[in-house]
CSV table of N, CA and C in Angstrom, one decimal:
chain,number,residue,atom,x,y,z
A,1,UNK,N,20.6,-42.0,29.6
A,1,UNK,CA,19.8,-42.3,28.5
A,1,UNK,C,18.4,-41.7,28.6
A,2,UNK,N,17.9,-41.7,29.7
A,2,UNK,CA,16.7,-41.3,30.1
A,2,UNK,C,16.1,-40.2,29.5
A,3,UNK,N,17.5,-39.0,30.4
A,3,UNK,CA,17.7,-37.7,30.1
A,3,UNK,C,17.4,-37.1,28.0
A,4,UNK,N,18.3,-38.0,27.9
A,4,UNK,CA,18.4,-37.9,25.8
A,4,UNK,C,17.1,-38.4,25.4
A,5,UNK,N,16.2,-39.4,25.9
A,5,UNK,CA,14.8,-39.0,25.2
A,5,UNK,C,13.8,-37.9,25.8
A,6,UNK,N,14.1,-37.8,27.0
A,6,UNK,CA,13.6,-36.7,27.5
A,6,UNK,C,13.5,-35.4,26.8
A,7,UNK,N,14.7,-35.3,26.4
A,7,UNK,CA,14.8,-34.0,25.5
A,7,UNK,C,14.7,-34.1,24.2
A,8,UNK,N,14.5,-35.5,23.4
A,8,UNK,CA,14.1,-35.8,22.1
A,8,UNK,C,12.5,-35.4,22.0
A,9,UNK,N,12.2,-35.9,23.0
A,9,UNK,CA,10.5,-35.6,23.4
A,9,UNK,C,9.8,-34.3,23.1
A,10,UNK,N,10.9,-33.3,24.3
A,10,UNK,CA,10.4,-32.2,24.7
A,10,UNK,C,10.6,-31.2,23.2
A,11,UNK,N,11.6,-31.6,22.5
A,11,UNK,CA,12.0,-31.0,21.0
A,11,UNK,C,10.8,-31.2,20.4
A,12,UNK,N,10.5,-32.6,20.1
A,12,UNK,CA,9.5,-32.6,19.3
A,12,UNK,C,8.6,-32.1,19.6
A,13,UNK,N,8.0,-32.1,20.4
A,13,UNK,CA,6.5,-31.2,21.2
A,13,UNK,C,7.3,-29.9,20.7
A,14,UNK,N,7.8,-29.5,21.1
A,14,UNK,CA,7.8,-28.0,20.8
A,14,UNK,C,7.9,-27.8,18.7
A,15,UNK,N,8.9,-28.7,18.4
A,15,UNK,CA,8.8,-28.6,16.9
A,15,UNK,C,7.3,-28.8,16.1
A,16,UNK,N,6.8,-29.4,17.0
A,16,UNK,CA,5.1,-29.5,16.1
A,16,UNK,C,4.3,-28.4,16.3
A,17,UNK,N,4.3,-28.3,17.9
A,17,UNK,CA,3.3,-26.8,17.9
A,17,UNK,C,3.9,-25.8,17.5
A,18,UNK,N,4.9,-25.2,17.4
A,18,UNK,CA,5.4,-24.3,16.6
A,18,UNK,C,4.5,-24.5,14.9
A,19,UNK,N,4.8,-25.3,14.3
A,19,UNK,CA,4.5,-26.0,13.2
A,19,UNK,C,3.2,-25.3,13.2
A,20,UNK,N,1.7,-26.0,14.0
A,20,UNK,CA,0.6,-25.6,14.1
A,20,UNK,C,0.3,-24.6,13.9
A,21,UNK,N,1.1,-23.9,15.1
A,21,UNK,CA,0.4,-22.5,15.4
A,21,UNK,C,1.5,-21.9,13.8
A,22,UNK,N,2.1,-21.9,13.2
A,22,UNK,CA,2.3,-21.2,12.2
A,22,UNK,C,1.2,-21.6,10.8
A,23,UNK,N,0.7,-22.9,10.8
A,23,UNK,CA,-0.3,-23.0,9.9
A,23,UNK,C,-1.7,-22.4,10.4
A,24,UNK,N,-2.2,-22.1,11.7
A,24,UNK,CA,-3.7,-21.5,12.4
A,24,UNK,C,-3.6,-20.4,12.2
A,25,UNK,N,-2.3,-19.3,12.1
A,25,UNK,CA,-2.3,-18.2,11.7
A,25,UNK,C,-2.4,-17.4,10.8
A,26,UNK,N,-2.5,-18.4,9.6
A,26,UNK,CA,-2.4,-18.3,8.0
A,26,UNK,C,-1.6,-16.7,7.6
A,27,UNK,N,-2.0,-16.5,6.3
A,27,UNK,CA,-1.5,-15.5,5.8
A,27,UNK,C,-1.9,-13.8,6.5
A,28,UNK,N,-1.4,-13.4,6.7
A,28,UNK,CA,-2.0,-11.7,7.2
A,28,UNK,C,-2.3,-11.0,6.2
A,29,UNK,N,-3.2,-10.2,6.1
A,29,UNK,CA,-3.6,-9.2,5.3
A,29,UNK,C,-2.7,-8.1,5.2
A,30,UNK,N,-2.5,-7.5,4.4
A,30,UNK,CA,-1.7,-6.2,4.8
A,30,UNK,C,-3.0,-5.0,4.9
A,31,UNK,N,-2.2,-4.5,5.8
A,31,UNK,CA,-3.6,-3.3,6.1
A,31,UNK,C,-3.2,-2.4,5.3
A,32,UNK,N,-4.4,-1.7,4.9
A,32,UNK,CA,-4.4,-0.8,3.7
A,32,UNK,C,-3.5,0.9,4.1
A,33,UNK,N,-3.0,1.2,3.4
A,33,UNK,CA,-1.7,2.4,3.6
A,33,UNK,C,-2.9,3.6,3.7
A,34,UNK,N,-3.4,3.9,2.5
A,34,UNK,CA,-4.1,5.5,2.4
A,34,UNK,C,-5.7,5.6,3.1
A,35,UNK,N,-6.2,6.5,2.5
A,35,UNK,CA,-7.5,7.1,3.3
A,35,UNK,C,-8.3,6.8,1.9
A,36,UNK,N,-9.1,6.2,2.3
A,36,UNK,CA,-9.9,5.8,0.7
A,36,UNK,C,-11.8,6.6,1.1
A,37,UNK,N,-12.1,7.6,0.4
A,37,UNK,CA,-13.3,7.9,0.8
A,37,UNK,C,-14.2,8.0,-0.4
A,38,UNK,N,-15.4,7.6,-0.4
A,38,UNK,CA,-16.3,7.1,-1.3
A,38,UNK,C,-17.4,8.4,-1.9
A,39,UNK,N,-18.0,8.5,-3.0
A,39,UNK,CA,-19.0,9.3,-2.9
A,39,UNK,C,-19.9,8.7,-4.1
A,40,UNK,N,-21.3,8.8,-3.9
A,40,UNK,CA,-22.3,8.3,-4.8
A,40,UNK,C,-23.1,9.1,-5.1
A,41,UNK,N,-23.5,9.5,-6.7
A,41,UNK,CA,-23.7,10.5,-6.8
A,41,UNK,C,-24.9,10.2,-7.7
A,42,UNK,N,-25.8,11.1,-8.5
A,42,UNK,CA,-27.0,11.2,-8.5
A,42,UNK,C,-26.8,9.6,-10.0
A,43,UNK,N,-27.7,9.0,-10.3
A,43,UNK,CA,-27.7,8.1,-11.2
A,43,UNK,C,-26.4,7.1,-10.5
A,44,UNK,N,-26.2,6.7,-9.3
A,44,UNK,CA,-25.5,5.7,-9.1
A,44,UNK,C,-24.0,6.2,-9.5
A,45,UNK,N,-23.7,7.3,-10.1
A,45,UNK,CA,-22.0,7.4,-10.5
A,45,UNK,C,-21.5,7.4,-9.1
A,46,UNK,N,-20.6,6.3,-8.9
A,46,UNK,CA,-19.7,6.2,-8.1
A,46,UNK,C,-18.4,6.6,-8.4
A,47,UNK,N,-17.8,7.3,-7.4
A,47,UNK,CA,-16.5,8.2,-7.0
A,47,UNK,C,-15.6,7.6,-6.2
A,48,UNK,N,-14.7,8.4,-6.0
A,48,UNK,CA,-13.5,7.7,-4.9
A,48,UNK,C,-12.1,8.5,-5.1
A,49,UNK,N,-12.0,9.0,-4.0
A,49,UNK,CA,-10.5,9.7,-3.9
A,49,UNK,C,-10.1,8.8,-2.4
A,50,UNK,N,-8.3,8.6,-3.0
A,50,UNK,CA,-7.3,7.7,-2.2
A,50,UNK,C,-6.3,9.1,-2.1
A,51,UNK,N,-5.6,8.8,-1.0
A,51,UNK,CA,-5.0,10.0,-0.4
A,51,UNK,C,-3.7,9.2,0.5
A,52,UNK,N,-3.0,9.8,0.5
A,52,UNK,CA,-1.5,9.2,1.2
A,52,UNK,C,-1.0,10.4,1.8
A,53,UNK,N,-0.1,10.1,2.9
A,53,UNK,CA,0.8,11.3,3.2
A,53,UNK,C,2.0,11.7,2.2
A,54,UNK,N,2.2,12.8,1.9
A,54,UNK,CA,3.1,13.5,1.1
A,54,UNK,C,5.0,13.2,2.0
A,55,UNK,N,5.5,12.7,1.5
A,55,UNK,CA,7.2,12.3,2.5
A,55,UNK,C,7.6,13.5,1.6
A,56,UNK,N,8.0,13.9,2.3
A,56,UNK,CA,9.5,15.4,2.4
A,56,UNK,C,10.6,14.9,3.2
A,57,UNK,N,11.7,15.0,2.6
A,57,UNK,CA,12.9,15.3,3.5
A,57,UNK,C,13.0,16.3,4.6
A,58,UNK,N,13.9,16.1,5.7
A,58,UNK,CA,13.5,17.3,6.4
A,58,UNK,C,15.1,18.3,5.7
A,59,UNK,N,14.5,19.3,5.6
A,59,UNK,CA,15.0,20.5,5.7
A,59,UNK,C,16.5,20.2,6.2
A,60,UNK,N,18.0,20.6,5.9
A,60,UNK,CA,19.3,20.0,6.2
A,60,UNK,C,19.9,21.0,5.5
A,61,UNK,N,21.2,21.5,6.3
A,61,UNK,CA,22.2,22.1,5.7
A,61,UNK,C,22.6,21.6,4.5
A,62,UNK,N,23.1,22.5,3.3
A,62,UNK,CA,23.6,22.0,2.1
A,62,UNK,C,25.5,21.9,2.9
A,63,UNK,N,25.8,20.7,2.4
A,63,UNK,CA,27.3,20.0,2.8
A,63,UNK,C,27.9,19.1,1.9
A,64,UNK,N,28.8,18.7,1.7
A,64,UNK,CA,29.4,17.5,0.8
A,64,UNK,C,29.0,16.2,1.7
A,65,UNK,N,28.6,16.6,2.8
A,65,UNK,CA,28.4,15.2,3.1
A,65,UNK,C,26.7,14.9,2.7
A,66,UNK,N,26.3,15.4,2.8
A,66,UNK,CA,24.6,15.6,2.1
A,66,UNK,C,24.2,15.4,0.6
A,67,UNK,N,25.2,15.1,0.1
A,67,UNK,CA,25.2,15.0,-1.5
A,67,UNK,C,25.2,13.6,-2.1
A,68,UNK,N,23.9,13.1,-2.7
A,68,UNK,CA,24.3,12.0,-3.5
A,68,UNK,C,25.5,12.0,-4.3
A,69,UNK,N,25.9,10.5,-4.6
A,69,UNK,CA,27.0,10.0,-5.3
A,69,UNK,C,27.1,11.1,-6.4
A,70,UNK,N,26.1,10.7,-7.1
A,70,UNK,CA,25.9,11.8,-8.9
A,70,UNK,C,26.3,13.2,-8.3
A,71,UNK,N,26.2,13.4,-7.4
A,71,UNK,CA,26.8,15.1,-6.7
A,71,UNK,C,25.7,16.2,-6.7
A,72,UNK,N,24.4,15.8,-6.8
A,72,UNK,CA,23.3,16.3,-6.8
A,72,UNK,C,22.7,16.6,-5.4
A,73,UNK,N,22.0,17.0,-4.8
A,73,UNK,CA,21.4,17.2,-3.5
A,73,UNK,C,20.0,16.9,-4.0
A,74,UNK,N,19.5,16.3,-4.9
A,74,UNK,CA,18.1,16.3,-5.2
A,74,UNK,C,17.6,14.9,-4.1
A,75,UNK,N,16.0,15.8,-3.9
A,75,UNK,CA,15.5,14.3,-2.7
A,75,UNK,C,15.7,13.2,-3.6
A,76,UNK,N,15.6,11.6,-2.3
A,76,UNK,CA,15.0,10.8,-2.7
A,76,UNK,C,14.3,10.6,-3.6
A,77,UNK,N,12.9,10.7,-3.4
A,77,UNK,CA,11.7,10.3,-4.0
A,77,UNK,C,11.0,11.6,-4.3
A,78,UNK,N,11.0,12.0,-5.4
A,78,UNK,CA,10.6,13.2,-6.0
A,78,UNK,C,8.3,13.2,-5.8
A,79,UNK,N,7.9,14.2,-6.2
A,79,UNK,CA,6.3,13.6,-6.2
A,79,UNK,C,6.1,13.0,-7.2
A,80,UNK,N,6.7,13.0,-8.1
A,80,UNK,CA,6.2,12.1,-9.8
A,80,UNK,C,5.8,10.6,-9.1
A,81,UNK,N,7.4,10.2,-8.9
A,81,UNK,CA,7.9,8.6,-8.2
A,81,UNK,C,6.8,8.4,-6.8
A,82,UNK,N,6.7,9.3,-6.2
A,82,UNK,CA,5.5,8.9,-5.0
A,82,UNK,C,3.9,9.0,-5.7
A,83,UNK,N,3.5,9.8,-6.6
A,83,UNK,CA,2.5,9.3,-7.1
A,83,UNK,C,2.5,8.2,-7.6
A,84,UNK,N,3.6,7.4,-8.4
A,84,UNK,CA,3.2,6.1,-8.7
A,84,UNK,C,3.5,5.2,-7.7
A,85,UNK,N,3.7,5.0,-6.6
A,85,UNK,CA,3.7,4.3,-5.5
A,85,UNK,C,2.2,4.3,-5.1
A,86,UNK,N,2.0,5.0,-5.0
A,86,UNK,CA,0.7,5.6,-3.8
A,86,UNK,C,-0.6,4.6,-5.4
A,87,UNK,N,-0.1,5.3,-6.6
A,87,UNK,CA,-0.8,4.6,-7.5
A,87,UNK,C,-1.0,3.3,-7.5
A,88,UNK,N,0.6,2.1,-7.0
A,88,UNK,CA,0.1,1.0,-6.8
A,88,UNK,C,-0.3,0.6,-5.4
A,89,UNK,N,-0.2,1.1,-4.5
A,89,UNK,CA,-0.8,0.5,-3.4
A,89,UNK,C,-2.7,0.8,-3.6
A,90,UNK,N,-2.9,1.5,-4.3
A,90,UNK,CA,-4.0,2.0,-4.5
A,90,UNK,C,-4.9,0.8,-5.1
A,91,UNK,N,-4.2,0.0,-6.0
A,91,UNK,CA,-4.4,-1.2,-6.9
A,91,UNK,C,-4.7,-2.3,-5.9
A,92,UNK,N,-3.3,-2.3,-5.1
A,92,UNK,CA,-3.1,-3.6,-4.2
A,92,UNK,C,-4.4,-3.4,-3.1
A,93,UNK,N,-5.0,-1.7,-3.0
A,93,UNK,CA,-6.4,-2.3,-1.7
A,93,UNK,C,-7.4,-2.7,-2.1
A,94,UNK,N,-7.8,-3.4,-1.1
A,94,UNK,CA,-9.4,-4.5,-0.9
A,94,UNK,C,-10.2,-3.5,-1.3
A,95,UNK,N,-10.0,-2.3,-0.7
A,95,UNK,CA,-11.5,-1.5,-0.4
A,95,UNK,C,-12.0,-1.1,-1.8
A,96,UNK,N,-10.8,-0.4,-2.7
A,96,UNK,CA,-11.3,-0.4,-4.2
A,96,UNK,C,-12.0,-1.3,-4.7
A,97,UNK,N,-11.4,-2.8,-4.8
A,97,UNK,CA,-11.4,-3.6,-5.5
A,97,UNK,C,-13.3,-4.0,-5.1
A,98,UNK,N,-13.7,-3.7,-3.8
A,98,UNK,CA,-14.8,-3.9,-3.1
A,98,UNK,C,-16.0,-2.7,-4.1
A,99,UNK,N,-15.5,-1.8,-3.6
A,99,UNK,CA,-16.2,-0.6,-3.9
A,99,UNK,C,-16.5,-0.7,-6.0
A,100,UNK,N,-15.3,-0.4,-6.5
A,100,UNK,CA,-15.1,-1.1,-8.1
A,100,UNK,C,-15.1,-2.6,-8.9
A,101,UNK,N,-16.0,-3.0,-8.5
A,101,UNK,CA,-15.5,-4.5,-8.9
A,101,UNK,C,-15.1,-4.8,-10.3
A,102,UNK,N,-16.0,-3.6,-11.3
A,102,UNK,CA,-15.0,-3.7,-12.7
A,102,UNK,C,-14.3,-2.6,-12.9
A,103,UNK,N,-13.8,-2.2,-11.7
A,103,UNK,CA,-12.0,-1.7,-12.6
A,103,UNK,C,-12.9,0.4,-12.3
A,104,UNK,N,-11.9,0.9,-12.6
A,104,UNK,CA,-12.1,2.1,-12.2
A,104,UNK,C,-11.1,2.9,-13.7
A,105,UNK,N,-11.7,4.1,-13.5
A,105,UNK,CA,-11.1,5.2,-14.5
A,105,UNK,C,-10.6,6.2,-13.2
A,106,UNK,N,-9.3,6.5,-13.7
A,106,UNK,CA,-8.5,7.8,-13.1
A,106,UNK,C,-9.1,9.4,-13.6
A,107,UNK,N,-9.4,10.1,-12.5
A,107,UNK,CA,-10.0,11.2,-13.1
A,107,UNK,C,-8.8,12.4,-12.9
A,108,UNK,N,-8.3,12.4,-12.0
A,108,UNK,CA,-7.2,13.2,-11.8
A,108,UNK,C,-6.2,12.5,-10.7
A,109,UNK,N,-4.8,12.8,-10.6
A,109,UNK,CA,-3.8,12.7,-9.8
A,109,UNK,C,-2.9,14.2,-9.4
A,110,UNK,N,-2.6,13.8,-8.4
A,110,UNK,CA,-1.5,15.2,-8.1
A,110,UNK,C,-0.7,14.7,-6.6
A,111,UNK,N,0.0,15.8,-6.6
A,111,UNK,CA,1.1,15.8,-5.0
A,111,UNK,C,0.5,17.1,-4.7
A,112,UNK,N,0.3,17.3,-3.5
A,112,UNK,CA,0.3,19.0,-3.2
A,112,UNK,C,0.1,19.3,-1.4
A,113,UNK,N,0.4,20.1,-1.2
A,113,UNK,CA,0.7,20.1,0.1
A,113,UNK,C,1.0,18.8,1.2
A,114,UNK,N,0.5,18.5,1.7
A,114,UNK,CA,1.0,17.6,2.5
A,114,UNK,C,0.7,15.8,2.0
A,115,UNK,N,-0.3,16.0,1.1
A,115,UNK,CA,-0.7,14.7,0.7
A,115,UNK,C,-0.8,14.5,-0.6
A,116,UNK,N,-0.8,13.1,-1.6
A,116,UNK,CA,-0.8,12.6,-2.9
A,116,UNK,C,-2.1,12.2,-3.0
A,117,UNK,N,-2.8,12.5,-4.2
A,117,UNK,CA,-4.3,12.3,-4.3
A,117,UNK,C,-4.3,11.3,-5.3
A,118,UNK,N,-5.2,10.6,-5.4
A,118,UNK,CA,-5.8,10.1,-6.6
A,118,UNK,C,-7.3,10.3,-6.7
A,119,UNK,N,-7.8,10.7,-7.5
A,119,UNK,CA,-9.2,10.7,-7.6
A,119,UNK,C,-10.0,10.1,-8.8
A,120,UNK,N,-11.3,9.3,-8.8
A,120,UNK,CA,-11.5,8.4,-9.6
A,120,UNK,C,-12.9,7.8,-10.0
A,121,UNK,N,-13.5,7.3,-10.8
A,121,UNK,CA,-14.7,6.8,-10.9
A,121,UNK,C,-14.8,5.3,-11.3
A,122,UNK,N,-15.5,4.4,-10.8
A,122,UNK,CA,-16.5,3.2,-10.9
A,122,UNK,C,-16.1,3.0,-12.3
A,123,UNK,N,-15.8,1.8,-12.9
A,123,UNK,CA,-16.8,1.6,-14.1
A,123,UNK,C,-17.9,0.8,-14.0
A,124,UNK,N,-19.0,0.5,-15.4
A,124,UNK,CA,-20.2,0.1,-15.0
A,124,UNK,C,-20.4,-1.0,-15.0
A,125,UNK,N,-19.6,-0.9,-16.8
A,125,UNK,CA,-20.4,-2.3,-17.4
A,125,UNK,C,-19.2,-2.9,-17.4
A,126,UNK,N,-19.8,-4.6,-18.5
A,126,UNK,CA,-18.8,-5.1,-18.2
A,126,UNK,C,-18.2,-4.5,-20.0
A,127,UNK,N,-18.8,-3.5,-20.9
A,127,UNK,CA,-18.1,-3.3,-22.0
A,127,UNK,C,-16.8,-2.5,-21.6
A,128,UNK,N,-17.3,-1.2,-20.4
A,128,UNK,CA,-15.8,-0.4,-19.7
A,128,UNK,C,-15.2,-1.5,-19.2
A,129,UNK,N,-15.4,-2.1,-18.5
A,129,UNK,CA,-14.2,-2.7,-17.9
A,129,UNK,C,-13.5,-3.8,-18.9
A,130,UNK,N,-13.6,-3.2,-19.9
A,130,UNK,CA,-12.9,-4.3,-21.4
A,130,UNK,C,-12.0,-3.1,-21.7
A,131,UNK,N,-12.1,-2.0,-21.8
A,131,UNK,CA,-11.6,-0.9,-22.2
A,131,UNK,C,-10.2,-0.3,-21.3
């Protein structure tokens, strides 16, 4: 009998601090994916290009076994589909949101060599950031 509260004991102790230490650790942040670099320019215009690495398949014999279902050999994720990825993680970082607090205008996007760009400006007021 002893033994059976013994180990009712030793459960619970362990069932609570488990418990704890999962509420002291709260939520994690996700750390931010791309390279976010800032530039301030004359009259306060603020700038900002975000940058990600470009994913390529590697290089592979053409085979039937290499062939999507549809019977195409086309990659995965084309650059279109990774610019708008890279577009929302872009959304989801702190550091914009820090840097832009009302909202930003896209000035250009592209894929090209090794990495996906976005580049971008500040808005001011609060009438742009209605727009």
């Amino acid at each position: 009998m002893r033994t059976h509260a013994y180990f009712n004991t030793l459960f619970s102790l362990i069932l609570i601090l488990s418990t704890l230490n999962g509420c002291a650790s709260g939520p994690t942040q996700k750390k931010p994916i791309g390279k976010f670099e800032t530039t301030i320019k004359a009259s306060d215009i603020r700038l900002f290009s975000y940058s990600q690495p470009l994913f390529r398949e590697k290089a592979r014999p053409i085979t039937a076994n290499n062939r999507r279902e549809d019977g195409t050999s086309k990659p995965m994720e084309d650059s279109e589909s990774q610019l708008k990825r890279t577009l929302h993680d872009l959304e989801q970082d702190s550091r914009l949101k820090e840097y832009c607090p009302l909202g930003y205008v896209i000035i250009d996007q592209y894929a090209v060599l090794n990495d996906v760009v976005i580049r971008g400006e500040c808005r001011y007021t609060e009438a742009q950031a209605k727009q």
